XYZ file of C-alpha atoms in Angstrom:
281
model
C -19.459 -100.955 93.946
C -16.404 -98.909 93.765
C -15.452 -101.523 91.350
C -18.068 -100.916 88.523
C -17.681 -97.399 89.126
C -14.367 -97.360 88.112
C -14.990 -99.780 84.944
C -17.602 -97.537 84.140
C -15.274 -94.406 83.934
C -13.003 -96.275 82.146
C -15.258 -97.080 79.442
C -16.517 -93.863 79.154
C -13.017 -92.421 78.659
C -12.082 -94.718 76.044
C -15.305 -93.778 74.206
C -14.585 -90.249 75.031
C -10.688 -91.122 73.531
C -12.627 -92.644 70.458
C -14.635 -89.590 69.771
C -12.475 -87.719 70.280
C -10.499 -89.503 67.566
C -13.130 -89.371 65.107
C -13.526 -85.433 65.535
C -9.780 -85.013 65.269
C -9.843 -87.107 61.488
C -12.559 -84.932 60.786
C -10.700 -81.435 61.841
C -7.843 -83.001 59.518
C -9.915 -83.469 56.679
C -11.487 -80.177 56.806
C -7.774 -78.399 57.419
C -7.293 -80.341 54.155
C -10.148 -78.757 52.264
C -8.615 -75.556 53.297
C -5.386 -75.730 52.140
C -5.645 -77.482 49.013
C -8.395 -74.469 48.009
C -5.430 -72.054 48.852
C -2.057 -73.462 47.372
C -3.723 -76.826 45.456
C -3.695 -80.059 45.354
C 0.237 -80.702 46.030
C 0.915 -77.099 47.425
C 2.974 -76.316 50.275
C 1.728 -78.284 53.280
C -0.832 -80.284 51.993
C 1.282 -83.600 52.121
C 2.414 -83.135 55.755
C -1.848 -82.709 56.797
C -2.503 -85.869 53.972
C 0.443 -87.467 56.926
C -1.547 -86.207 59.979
C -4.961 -87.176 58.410
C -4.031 -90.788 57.811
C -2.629 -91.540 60.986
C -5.692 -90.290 62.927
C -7.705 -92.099 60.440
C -4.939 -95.158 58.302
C -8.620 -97.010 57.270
C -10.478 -93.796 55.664
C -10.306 -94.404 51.840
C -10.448 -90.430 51.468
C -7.414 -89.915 52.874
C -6.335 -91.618 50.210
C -7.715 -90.332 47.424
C -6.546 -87.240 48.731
C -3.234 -88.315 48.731
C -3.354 -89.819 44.809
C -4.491 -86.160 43.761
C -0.844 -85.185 45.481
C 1.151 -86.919 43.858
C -1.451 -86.829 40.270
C -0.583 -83.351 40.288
C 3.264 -84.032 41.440
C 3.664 -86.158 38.500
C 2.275 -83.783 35.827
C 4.442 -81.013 36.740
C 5.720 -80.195 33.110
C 3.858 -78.385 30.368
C 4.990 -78.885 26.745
C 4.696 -78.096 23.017
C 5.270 -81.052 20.793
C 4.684 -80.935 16.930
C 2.173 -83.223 14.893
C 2.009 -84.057 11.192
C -2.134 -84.279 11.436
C -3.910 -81.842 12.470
C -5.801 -83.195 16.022
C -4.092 -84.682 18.916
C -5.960 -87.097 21.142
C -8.923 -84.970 20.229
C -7.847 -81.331 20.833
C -6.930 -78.653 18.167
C -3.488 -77.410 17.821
C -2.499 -74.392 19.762
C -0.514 -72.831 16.330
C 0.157 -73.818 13.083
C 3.580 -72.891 11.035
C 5.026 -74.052 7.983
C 8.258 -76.131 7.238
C 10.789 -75.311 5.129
C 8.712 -77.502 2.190
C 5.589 -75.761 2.889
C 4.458 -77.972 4.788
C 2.057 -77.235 7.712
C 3.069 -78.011 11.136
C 1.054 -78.532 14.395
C 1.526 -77.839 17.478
C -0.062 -78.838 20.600
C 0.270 -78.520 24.588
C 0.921 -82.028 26.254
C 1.492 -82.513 29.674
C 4.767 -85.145 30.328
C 4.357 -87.377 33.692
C 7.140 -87.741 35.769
C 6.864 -91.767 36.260
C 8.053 -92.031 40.073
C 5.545 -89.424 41.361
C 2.908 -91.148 39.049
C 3.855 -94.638 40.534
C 2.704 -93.404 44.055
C -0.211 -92.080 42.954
C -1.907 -95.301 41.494
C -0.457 -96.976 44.990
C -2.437 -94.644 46.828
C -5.747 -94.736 44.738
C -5.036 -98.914 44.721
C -5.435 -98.175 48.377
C -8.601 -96.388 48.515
C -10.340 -99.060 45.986
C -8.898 -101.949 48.223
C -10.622 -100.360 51.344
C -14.348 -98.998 49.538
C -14.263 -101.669 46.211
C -17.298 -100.585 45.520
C -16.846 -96.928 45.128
C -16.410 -96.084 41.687
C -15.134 -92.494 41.814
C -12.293 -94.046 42.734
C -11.912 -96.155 39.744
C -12.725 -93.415 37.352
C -10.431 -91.584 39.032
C -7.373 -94.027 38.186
C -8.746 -95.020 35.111
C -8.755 -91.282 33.943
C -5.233 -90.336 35.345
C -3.726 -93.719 33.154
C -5.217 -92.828 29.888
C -3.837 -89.397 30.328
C -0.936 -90.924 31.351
C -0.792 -93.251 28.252
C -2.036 -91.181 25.749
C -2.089 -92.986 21.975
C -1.517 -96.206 23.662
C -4.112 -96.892 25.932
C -3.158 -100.270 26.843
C -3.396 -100.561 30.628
C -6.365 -98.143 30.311
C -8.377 -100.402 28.280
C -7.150 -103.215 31.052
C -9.014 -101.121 33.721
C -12.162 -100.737 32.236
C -12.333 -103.879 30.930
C -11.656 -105.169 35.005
C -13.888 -102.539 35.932
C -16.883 -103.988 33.758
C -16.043 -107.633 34.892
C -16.117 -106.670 38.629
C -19.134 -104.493 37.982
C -20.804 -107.791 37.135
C -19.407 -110.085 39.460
C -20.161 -107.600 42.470
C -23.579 -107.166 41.909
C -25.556 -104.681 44.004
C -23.584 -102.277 46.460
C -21.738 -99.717 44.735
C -21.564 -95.933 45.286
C -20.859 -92.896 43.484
C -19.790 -90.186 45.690
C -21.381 -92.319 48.261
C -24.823 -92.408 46.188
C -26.272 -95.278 45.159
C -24.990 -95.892 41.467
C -27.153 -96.907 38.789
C -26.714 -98.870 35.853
C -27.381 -95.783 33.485
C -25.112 -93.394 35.032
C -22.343 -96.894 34.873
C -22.902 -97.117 31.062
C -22.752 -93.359 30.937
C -18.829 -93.455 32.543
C -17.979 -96.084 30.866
C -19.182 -94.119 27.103
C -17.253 -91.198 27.993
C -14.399 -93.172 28.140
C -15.174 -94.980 24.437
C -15.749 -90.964 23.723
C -12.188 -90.443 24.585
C -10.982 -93.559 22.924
C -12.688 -92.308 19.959
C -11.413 -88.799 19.846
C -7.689 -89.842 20.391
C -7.851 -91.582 17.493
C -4.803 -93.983 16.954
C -5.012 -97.448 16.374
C -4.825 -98.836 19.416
C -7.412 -96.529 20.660
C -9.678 -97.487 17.511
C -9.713 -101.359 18.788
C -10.312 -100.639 22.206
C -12.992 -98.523 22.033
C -14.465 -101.236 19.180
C -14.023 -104.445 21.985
C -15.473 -102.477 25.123
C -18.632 -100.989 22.772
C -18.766 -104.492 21.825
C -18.516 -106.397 25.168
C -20.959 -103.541 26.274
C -23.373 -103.820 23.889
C -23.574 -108.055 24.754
C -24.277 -107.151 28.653
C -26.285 -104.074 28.162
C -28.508 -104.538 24.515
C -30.743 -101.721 24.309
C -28.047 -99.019 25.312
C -28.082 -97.720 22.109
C -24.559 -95.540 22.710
C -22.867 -98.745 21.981
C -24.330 -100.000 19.242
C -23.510 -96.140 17.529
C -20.348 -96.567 18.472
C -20.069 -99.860 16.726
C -21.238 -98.049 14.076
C -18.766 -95.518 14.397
C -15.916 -97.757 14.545
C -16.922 -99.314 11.042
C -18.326 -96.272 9.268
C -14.508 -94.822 10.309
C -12.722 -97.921 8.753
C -14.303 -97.107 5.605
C -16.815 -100.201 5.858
C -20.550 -97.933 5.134
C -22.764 -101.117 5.082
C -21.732 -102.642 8.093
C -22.039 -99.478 9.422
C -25.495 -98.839 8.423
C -26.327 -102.221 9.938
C -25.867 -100.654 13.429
C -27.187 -97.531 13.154
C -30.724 -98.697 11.770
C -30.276 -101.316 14.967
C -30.020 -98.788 17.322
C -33.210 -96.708 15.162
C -34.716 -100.012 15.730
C -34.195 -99.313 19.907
C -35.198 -95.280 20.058
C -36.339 -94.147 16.245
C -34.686 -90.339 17.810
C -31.239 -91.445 18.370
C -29.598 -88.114 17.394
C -26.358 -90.245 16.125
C -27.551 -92.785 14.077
C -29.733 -90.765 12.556
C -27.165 -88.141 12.028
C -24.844 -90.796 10.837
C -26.744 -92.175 8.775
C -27.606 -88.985 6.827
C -23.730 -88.468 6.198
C -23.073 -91.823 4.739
C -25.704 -91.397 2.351
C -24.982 -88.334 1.504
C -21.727 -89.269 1.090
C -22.512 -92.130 -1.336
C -24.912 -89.735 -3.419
C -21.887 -87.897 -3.888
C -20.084 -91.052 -5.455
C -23.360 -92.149 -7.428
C -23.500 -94.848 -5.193
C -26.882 -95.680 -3.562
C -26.934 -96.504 0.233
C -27.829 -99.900 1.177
């Protein structure tokens, strides 16, 4: 008797131990909240509570993220002005404009530069949170965002992750979250727009074909989306090619006869082509 009295108190003082645990994490987390709404994201003892948090709680994914938004903000420590010949830069106006010694007008712009180390251990730490909650796709945003700032006018690893992104999307099936919410397929082909929106507005080459083969590759899983087949549209009426252009805009018309792009689109080309004497086609 005295036996299974004293297994019993033992097992209630390891659950005890475990709850108590679990309430400690939490206390962590919300010391966390506290401090970074204080001093910020990688102000003065947030990294040492990220520490404390993670060893009370190594398998939370939030700790985590919480500890990629450290060093995210570590790593993008300096502000600059740089110069431009044209007059946007990865979609944003320039802060001033001067004039060389020709005459010439000059642009300027605020860029952030990354400081590579600190930006290394962010993406290990947000690889971290993905390999524990795969499924949660605030956390891939969340990288996928911080690399094409990172990259800028050469979005090549960025493209990479949404491209990996869309693949696993497929392959995984049901089961993922956003923000712990069930995530559905409309607000998935609304993330992944945005970032064709922000291939789009950056505007260099490389940009140009990337947002052109994820539109594309979009528009083959998800057909009556009609934001890709505008942006299709986009990519040709941009390159100068107004037919093939056409062609996708009166598809996506085809798809929802109010799609404020393709009809506005569609109005400028022709409009344009009056202008020339050229009828649309």
């Amino acid at each position: 008797m005295m036996q299974k009295k004293i297994a019993a108190a033992a097992l209630s003082l390891l659950a005890c131990m475990a709850l108590g645990a679990q309430e400690n994490a939490a206390d962590i987390k919300a010391e966390y909240e506290r401090q970074v709404r204080y001093v910020g994201l990688a102000g003065v003892g947030v990294e040492t509570i990220i520490n404390r948090w993670e060893a009370a709680a190594p398998e939370d994914p939030e700790v985590y993220v919480a500890r990629f938004n450290y060093w995210l903000s570590k790593s993008a420590a300096e502000s600059v002005v740089i110069t431009r010949p044209q007059k946007r830069y990865l979609g944003n106006d320039p802060v001033m404009t001067l004039k060389d010694s020709l005459g010439r007008d000059v642009y300027y712009f605020e860029d952030v530069n990354y400081d590579d180390e600190a930006f290394g251990e962010a993406l290990k730490a947000i690889d971290r949170a993905i390999e524990l909650n795969p499924q949660e796709i605030s956390y891939r945003f969340g990288k996928i965002t911080s690399i094409m700032d990172y990259e800028k006018e050469s979005p090549d690893m960025t493209a990479a992750e949404i491209l990996s992104l869309i693949d696993d999307y497929q392959a995984r099936g049901e089961g993922w979250t956003y923000a712990g919410e069930t995530l559905t397929q409309e607000l998935f082909c609304q993330g992944i727009s945005e970032y064709c929106y922000r291939f789009f507005r950056t505007a260099s080459p490389a940009s140009y074909e990337y947002f052109l083969e994820i539109s594309e590759k979009m528009n083959k899983l998800y057909p009556d989306e009609v934001v890709f087949i505008d942006n299709i549209g986009s990519y040709w009426q941009v390159n100068g090619d107004s037919r093939k252009a056409l062609r996708y805009y009166r598809k996506a018309l085809k798809i929802d006869p109010e799609d404020y792009a393709a009809n506005n689109n569609i109005r400028l080309i022709q409009s344009s082509q009056s202008r020339k004497g050229r009828p649309s086609k």
